[in-house]
CSV table of C-alpha atoms in Angstrom, one decimal:
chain,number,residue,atom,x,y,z
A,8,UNK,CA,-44.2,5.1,5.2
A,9,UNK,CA,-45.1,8.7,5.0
A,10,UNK,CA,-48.0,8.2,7.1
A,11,UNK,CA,-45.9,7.9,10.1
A,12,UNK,CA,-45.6,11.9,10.0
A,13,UNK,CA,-49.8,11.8,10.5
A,14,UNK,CA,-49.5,9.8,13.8
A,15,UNK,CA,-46.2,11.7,15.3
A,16,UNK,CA,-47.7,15.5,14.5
A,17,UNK,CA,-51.4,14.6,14.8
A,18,UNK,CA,-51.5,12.0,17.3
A,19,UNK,CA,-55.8,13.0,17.8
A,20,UNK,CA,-56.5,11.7,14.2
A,21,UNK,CA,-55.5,7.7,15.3
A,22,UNK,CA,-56.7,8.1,19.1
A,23,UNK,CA,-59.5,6.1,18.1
A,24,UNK,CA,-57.3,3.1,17.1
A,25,UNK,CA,-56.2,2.2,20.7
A,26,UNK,CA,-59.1,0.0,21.3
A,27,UNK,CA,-59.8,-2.0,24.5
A,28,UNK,CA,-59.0,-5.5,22.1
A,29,UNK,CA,-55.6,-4.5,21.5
A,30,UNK,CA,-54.8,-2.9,25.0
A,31,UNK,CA,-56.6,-6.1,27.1
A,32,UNK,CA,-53.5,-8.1,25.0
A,33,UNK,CA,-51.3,-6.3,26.6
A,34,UNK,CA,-49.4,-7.4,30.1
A,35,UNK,CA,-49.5,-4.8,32.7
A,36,UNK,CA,-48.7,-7.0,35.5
A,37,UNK,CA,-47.0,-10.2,36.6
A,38,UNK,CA,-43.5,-11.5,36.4
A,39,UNK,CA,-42.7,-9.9,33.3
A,40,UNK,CA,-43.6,-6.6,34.5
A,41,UNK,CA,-41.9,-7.1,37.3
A,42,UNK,CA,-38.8,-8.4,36.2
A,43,UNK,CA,-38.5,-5.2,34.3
A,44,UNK,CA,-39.1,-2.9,36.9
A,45,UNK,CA,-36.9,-4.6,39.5
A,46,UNK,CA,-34.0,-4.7,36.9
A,47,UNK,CA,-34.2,-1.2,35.5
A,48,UNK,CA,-34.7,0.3,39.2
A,49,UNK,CA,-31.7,-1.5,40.2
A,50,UNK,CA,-29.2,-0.7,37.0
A,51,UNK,CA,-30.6,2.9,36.5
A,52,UNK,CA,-27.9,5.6,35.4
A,53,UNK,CA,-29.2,8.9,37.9
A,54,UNK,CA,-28.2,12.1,35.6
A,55,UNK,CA,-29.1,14.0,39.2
A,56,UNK,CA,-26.0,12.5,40.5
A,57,UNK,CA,-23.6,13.7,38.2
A,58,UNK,CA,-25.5,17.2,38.1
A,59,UNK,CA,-24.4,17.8,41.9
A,60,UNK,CA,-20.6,16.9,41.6
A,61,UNK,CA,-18.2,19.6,42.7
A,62,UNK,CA,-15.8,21.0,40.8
A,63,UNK,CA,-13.1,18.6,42.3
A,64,UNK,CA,-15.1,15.8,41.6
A,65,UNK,CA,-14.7,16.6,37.5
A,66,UNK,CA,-11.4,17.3,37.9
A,67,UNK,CA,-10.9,13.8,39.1
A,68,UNK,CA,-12.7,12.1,36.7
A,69,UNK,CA,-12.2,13.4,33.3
A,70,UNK,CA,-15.2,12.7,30.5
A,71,UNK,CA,-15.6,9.1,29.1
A,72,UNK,CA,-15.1,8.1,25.4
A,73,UNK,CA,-18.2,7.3,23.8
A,74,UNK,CA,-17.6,3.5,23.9
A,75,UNK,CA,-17.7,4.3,27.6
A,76,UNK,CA,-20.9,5.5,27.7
A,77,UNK,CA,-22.3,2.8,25.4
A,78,UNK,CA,-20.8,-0.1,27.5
A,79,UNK,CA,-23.0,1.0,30.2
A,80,UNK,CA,-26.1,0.4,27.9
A,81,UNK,CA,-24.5,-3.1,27.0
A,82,UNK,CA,-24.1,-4.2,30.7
A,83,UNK,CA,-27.5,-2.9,31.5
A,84,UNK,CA,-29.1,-5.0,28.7
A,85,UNK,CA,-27.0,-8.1,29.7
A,86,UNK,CA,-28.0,-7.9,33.3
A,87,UNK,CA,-31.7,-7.8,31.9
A,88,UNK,CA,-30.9,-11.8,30.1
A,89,UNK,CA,-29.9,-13.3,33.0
A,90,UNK,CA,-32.6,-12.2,35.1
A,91,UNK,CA,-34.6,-13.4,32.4
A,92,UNK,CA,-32.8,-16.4,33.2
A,93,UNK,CA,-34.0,-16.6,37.0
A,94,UNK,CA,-37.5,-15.6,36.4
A,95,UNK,CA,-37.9,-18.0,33.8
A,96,UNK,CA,-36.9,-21.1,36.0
A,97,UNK,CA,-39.3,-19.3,38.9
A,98,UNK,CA,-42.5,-18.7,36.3
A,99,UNK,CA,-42.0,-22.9,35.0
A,100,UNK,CA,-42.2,-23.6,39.0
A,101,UNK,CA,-45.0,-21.7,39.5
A,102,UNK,CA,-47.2,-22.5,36.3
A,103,UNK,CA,-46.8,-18.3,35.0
A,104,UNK,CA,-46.2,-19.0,31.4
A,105,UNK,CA,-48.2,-16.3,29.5
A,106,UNK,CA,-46.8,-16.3,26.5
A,107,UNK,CA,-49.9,-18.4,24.9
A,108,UNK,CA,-52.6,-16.3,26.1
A,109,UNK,CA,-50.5,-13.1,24.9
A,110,UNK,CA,-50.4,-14.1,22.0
A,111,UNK,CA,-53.6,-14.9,21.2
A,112,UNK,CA,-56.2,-13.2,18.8
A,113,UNK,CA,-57.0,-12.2,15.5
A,114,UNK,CA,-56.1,-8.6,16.3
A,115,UNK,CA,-52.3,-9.1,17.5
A,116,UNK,CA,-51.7,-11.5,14.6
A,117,UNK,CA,-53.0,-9.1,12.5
A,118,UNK,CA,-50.6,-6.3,13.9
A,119,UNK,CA,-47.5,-8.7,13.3
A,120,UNK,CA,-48.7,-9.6,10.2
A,121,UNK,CA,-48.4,-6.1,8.9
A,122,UNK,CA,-45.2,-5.7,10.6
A,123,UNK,CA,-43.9,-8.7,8.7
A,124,UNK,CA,-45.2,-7.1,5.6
A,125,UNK,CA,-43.1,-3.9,6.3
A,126,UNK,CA,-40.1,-5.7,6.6
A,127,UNK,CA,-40.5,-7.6,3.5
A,128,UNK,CA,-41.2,-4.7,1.6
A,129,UNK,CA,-38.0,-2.7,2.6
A,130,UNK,CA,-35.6,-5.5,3.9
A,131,UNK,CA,-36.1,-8.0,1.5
A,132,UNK,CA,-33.4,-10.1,2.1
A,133,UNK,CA,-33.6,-9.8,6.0
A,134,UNK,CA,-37.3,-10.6,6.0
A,135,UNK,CA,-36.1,-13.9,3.7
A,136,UNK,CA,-33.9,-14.9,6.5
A,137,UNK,CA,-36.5,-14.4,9.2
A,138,UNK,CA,-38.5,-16.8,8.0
A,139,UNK,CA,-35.9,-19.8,9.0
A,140,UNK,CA,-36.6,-18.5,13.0
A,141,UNK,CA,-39.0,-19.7,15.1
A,142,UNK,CA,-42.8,-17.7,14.5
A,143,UNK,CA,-42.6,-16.3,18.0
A,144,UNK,CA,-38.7,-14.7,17.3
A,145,UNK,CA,-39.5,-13.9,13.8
A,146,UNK,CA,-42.9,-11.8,14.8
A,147,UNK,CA,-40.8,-10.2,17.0
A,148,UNK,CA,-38.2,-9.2,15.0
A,149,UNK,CA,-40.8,-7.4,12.4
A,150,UNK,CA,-42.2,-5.4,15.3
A,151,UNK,CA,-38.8,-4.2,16.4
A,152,UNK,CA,-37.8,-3.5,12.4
A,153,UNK,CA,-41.0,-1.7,11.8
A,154,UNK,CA,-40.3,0.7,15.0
A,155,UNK,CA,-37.0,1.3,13.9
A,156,UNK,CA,-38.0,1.8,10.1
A,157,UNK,CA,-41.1,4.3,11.5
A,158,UNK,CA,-38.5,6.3,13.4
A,159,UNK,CA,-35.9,6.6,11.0
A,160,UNK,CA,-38.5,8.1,8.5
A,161,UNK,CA,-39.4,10.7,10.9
A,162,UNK,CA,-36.0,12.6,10.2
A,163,UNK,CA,-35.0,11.2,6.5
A,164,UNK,CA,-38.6,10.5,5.1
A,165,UNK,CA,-40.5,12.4,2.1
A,166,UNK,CA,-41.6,14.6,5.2
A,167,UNK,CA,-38.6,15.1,7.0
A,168,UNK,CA,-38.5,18.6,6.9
A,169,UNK,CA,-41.9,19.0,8.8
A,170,UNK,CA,-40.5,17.4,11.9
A,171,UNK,CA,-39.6,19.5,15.3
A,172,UNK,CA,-38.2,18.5,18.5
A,173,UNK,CA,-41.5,18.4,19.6
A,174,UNK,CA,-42.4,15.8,17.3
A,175,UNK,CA,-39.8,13.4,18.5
A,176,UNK,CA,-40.7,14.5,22.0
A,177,UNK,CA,-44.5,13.4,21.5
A,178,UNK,CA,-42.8,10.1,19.9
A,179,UNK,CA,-40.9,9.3,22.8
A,180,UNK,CA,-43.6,9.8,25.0
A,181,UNK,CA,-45.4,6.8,23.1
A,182,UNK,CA,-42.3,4.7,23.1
A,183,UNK,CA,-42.8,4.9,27.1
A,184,UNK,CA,-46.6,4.5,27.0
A,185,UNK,CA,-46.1,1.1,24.7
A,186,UNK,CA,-43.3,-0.3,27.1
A,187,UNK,CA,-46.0,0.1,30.1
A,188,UNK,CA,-48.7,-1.3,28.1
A,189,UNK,CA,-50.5,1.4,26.4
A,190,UNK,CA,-50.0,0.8,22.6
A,191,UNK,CA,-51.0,3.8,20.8
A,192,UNK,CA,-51.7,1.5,17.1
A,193,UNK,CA,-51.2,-1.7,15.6
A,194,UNK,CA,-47.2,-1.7,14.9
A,195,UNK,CA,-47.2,-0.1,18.6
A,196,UNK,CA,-48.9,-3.1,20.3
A,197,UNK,CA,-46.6,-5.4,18.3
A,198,UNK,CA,-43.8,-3.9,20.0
A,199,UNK,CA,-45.5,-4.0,23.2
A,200,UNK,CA,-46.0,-7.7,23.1
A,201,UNK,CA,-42.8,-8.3,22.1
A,202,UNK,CA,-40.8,-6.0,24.8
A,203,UNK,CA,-43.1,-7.9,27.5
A,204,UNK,CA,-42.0,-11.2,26.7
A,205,UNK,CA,-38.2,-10.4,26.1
A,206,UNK,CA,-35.4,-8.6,28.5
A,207,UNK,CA,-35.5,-5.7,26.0
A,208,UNK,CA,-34.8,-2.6,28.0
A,209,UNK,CA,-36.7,0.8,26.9
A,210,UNK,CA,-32.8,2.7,27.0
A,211,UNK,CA,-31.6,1.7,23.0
A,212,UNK,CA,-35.2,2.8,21.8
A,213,UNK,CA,-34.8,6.1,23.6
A,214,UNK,CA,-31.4,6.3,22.5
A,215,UNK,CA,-32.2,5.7,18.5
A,216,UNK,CA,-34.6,9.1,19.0
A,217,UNK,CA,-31.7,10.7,20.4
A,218,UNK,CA,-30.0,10.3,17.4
A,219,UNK,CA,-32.6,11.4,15.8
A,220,UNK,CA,-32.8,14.9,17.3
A,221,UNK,CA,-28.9,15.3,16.3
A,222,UNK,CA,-29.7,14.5,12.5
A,223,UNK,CA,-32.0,17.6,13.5
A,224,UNK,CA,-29.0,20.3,14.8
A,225,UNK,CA,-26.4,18.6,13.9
A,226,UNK,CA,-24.4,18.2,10.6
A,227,UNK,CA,-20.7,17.7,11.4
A,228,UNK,CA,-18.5,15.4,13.3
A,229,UNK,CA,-15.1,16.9,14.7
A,230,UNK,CA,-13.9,13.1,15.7
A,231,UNK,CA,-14.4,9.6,15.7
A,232,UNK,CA,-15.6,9.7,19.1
A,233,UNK,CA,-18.4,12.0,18.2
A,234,UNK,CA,-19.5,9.9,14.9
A,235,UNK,CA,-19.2,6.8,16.9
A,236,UNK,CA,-21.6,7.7,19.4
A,237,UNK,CA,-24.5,8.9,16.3
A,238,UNK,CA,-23.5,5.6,14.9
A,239,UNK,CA,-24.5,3.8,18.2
A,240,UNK,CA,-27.6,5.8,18.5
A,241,UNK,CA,-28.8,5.7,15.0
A,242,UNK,CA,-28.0,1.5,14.1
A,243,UNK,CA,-25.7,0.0,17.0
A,244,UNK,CA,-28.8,0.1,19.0
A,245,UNK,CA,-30.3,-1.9,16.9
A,246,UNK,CA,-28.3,-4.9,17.6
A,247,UNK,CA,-29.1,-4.3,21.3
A,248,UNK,CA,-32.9,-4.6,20.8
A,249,UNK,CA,-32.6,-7.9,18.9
A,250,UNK,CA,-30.1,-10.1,20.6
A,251,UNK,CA,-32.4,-10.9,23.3
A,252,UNK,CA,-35.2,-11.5,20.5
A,253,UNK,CA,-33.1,-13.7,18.5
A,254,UNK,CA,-31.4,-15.1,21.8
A,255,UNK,CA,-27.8,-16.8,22.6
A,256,UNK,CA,-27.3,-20.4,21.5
A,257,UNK,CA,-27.1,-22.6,24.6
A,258,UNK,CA,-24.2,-24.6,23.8
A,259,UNK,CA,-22.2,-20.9,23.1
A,260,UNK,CA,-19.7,-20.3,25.7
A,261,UNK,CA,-19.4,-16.5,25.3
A,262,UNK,CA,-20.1,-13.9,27.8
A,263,UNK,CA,-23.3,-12.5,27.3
A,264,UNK,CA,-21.8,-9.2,27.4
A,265,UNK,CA,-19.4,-10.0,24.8
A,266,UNK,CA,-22.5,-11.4,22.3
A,267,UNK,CA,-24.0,-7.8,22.8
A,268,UNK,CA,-20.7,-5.7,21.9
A,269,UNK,CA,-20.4,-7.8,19.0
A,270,UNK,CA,-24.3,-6.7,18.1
A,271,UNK,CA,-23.1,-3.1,18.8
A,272,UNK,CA,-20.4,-3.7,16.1
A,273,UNK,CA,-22.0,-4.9,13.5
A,274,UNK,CA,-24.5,-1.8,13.9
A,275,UNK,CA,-21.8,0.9,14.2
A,276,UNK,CA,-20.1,-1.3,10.7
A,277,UNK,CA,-23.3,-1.1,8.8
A,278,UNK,CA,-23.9,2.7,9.6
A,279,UNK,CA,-20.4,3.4,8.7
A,280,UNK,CA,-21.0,1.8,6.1
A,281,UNK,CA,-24.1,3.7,5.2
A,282,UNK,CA,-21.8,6.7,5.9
A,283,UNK,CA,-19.1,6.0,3.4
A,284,UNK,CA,-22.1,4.5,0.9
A,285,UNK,CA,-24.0,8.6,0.5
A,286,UNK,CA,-21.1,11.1,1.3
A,287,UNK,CA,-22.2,12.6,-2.3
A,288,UNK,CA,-25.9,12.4,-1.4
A,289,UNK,CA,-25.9,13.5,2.1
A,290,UNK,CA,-23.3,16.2,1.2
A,291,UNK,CA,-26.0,17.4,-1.4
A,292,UNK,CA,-28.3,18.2,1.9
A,293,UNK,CA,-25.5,20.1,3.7
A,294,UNK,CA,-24.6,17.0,5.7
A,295,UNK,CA,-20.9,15.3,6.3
A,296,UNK,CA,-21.0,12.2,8.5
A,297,UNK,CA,-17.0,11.8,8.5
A,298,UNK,CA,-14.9,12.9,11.0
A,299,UNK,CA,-13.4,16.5,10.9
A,300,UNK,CA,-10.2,15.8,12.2
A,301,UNK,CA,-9.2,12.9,9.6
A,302,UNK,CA,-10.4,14.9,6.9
A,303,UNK,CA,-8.2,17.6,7.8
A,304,UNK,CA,-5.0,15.0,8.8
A,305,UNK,CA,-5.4,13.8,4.9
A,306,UNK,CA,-5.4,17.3,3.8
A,307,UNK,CA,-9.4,17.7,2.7
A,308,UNK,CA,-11.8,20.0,3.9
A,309,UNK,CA,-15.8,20.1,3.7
A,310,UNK,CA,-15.6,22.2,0.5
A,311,UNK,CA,-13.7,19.0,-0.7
A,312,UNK,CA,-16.3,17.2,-0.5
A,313,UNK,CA,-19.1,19.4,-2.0
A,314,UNK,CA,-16.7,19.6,-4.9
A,315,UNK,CA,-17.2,15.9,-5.3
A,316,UNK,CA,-13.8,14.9,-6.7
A,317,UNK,CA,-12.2,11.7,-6.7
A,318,UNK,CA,-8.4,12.8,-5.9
A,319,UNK,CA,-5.5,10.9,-4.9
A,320,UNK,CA,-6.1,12.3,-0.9
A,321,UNK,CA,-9.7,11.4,-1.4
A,322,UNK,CA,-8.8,7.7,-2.1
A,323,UNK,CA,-6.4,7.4,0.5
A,324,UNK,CA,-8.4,9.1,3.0
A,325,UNK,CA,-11.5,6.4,1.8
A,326,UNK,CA,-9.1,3.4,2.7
A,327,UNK,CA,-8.7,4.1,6.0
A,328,UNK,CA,-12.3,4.6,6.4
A,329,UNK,CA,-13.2,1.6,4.9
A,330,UNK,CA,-10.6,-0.6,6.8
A,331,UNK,CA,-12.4,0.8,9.9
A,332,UNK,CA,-15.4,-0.2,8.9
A,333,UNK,CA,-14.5,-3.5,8.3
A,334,UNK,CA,-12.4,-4.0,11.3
A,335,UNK,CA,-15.9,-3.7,13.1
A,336,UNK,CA,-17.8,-6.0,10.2
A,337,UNK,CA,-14.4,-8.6,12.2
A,338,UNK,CA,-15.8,-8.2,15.1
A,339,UNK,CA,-19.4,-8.9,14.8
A,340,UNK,CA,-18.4,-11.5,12.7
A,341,UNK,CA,-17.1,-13.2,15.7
A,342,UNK,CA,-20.6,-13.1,17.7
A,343,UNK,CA,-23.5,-13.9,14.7
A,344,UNK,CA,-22.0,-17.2,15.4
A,345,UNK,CA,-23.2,-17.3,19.2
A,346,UNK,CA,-26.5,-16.7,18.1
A,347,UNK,CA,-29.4,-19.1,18.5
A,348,UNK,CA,-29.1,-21.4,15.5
A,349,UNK,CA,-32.3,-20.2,13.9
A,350,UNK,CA,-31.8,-16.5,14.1
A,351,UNK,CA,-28.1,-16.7,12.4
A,352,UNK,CA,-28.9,-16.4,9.1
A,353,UNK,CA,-30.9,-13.2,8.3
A,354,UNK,CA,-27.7,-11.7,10.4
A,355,UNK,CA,-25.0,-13.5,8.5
A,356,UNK,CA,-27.3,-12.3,5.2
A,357,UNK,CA,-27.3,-8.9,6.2
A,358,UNK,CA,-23.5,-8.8,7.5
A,359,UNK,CA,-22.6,-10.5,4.1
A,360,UNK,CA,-24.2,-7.8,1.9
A,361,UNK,CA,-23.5,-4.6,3.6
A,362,UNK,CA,-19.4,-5.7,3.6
A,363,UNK,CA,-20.2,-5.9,-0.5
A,364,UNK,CA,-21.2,-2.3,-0.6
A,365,UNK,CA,-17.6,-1.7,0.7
A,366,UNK,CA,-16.3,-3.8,-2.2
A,367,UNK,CA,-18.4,-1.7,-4.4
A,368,UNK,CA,-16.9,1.7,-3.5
A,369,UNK,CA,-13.6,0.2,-4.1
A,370,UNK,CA,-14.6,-1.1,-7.8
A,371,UNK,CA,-16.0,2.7,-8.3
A,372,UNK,CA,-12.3,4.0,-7.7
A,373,UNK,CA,-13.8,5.7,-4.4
A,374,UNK,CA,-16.5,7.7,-6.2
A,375,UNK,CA,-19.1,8.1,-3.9
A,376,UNK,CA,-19.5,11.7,-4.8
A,377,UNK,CA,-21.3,10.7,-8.1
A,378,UNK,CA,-22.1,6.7,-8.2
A,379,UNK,CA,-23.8,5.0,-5.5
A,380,UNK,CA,-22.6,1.6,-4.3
A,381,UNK,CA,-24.8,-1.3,-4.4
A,382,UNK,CA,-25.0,-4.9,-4.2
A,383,UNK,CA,-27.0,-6.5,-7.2
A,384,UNK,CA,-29.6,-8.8,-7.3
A,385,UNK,CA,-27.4,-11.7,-8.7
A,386,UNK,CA,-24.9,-11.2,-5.7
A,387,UNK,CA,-27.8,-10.9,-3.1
A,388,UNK,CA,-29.0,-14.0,-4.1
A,389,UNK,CA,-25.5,-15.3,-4.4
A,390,UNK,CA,-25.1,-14.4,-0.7
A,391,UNK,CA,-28.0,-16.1,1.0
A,392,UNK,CA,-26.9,-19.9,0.3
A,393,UNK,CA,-23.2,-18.9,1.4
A,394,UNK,CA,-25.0,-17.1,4.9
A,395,UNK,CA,-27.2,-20.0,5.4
A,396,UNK,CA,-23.4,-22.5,5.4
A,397,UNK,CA,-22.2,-19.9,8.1
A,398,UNK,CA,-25.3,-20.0,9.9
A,399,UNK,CA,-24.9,-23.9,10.6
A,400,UNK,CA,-21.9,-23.5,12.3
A,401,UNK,CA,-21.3,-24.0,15.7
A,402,UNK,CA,-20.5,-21.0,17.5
A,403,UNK,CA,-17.2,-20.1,17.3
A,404,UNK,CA,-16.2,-20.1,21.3
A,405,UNK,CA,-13.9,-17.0,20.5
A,406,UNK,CA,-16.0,-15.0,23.0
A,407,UNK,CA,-16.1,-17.9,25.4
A,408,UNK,CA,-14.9,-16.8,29.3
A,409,UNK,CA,-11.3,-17.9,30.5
A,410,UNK,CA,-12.0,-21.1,32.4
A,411,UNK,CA,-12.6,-20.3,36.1
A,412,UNK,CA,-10.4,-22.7,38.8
């Protein structure tokens, strides 16, 4: 993945790729289009407005939490389904289904292709699960993983330290150009496809590079509120991306709104997760991911944890973390089951394993200075026959919407 640096910093060495074959598979009008544009235009958060409040105004209205802020993304994303909903009855009507003729051509299955092979290089168990969804959803899937994977590697890659502001400016300007129809390369057209044909809203992509640029100036966390909101950025997004991929099983009876915070969840759970997993790693680079404040309540400071010793404070302090973190694994728990039936097992598989990891920094007596948790092949493999069981059952209706009179 290191060539990703190559087409972020020199974006004139794979102009040439962007040929009219992969652009003319790209929608740039219709409903689709449409839909998106009439929904975003509608929902859109204006940063002007807040900008020109008085003084009195923010007085009045003290600053929202961080969940606060992220529920707005949530409701934004489930307004985008149902209007999928509407067009989707209107396009039947009126004889609009592209989706064939997108999806046609050597090139774009190519892209996906390559996607898939991403995927089942560095999310080998995920990409196992995949394959159980339908082609369509599971091509899908890839392209948003590889996008994802691409970014992420920007800021913890081999070539991490060449990356600027700039750099993620120049790849947030092609995240816009392939959600308009411009796809810059292969993996970008893939994406482009997919966010054509599925109520994905641009918003949780842009907000993954944000939390990117704060793994570039930023190292600590004084709260919970402040890691929560990296942890959306950097993984809870991810969730938000794929639910309307992997879709909501008819028969479920949950809010839609509820199916996406329980996406969120299981996002912020794995990156805590992923937090609790490196503190010894990521405190070798100068970085702590915990929050400031509970450090200090248990009686630890930073040079506590560049010290790297298991104390008694230390394993008190890593329960309650860990009981966090899997008060959140609860909660998605409760919406993988209101997923389309197809798309519930690479989710349960991947839910399944990263609560292991949190087993595994228990059996290491809460050394994750020195020993790095991990699930082994044997329990992996172990895992996928017991998430496959869960996947086959119904949804669990514990989402599902007080009966209306």
């Amino acid at each position: 993945m290191a060539g990703v640096l190559l087409w972020v910093i020199c974006p004139t060495e794979n102009a040439s790729f962007a040929t009219s074959s992969l652009l003319s598979l790209v929608p740039k009008s219709g409903s689709q289009v449409r839909r998106y544009s009439k929904v975003c235009s509608r929902l859109k958060f204006s940063t002007g407005v807040f900008a020109a409040a008085s003084l009195s105004s923010v007085v009045a209205n003290p600053p929202r939490s961080s969940e606060e802020k992220v529920y707005e993304v949530v409701l934004k994303q489930a307004a985008l389904v149902r209007e999928q909903k509407k067009e989707r009855i209107s396009d039947v009507v009126a004889g609009n289904d592209q989706a064939e003729s997108m999806t046609r051509g050597d090139l774009l299955n190519g892209a996906y292709n390559r996607c898939g092979d991403v995927c089942a290089e560095y999310a080998k168990t995920f990409y196992l699960g995949t394959l159980l969804m339908t082609p369509e959803r599971r091509r899908a899937v890839w392209a948003i993983y590889v996008w994802c994977r691409r970014t992420d590697e920007l800021v913890d890659g081999p070539n991490a330290s060449h990356i600027t502001p700039k750099a993620l400016d120049r790849w947030e300007r092609r995240l816009n150009d392939l959600f308009e129809g411009r796809p810059y390369d292969m993996y970008d057209a893939a994406l482009s496809i997919t966010v054509s044909k599925y109520p994905v809203d641009i918003q949780p992509f842009k907000d993954m590079i944000k939390g990117m640029r704060m793994d570039l100036k930023k190292s600590r966390y004084k709260d919970f509120d402040e890691l929560y909101l990296y942890c959306y950025y950097v993984a809870g997004t991810v969730g938000l991306m794929s639910v309307p991929v992997m879709g909501i099983a008819p028969e479920s009876k949950a809010s839609t709104e509820s199916v996406y915070n329980a996406a969120l969840a299981l996002g912020i759970a794995n990156q805590l997760t992923n937090i609790l997993r490196d503190v010894g790693e990521d405190a070798r680079r100068g970085r702590i991911y915990l929050p400031q404040d509970e450090l200090a309540q248990a009686g630890l400071s930073d040079e506590d944890i560049f010290k790297g010793k298991v104390t008694d404070k230390w394993r008190s302090f890593m329960k309650g973390q860990i009981k966090r973190a899997r008060m959140f694994f609860d909660e998605a728990e409760k919406g993988v089951a209101e997923l389309n039936a197809a798309s519930r097992w690479p989710v349960w598989a991947s839910l399944l394993l990263y609560k292991q990891i949190l087993d595994a920094i228990e059996v290491n007596d809460y050394d994750n200075f020195t020993k790095r948790a991990y699930v082994g092949k044997a329990k992996k493999f172990a895992s996928l026959p017991i998430a496959y069981g869960r996947a086959l059952m119904l949804g669990s209706s514990k989402f599902a919407e007080p009966a209306r009179s």
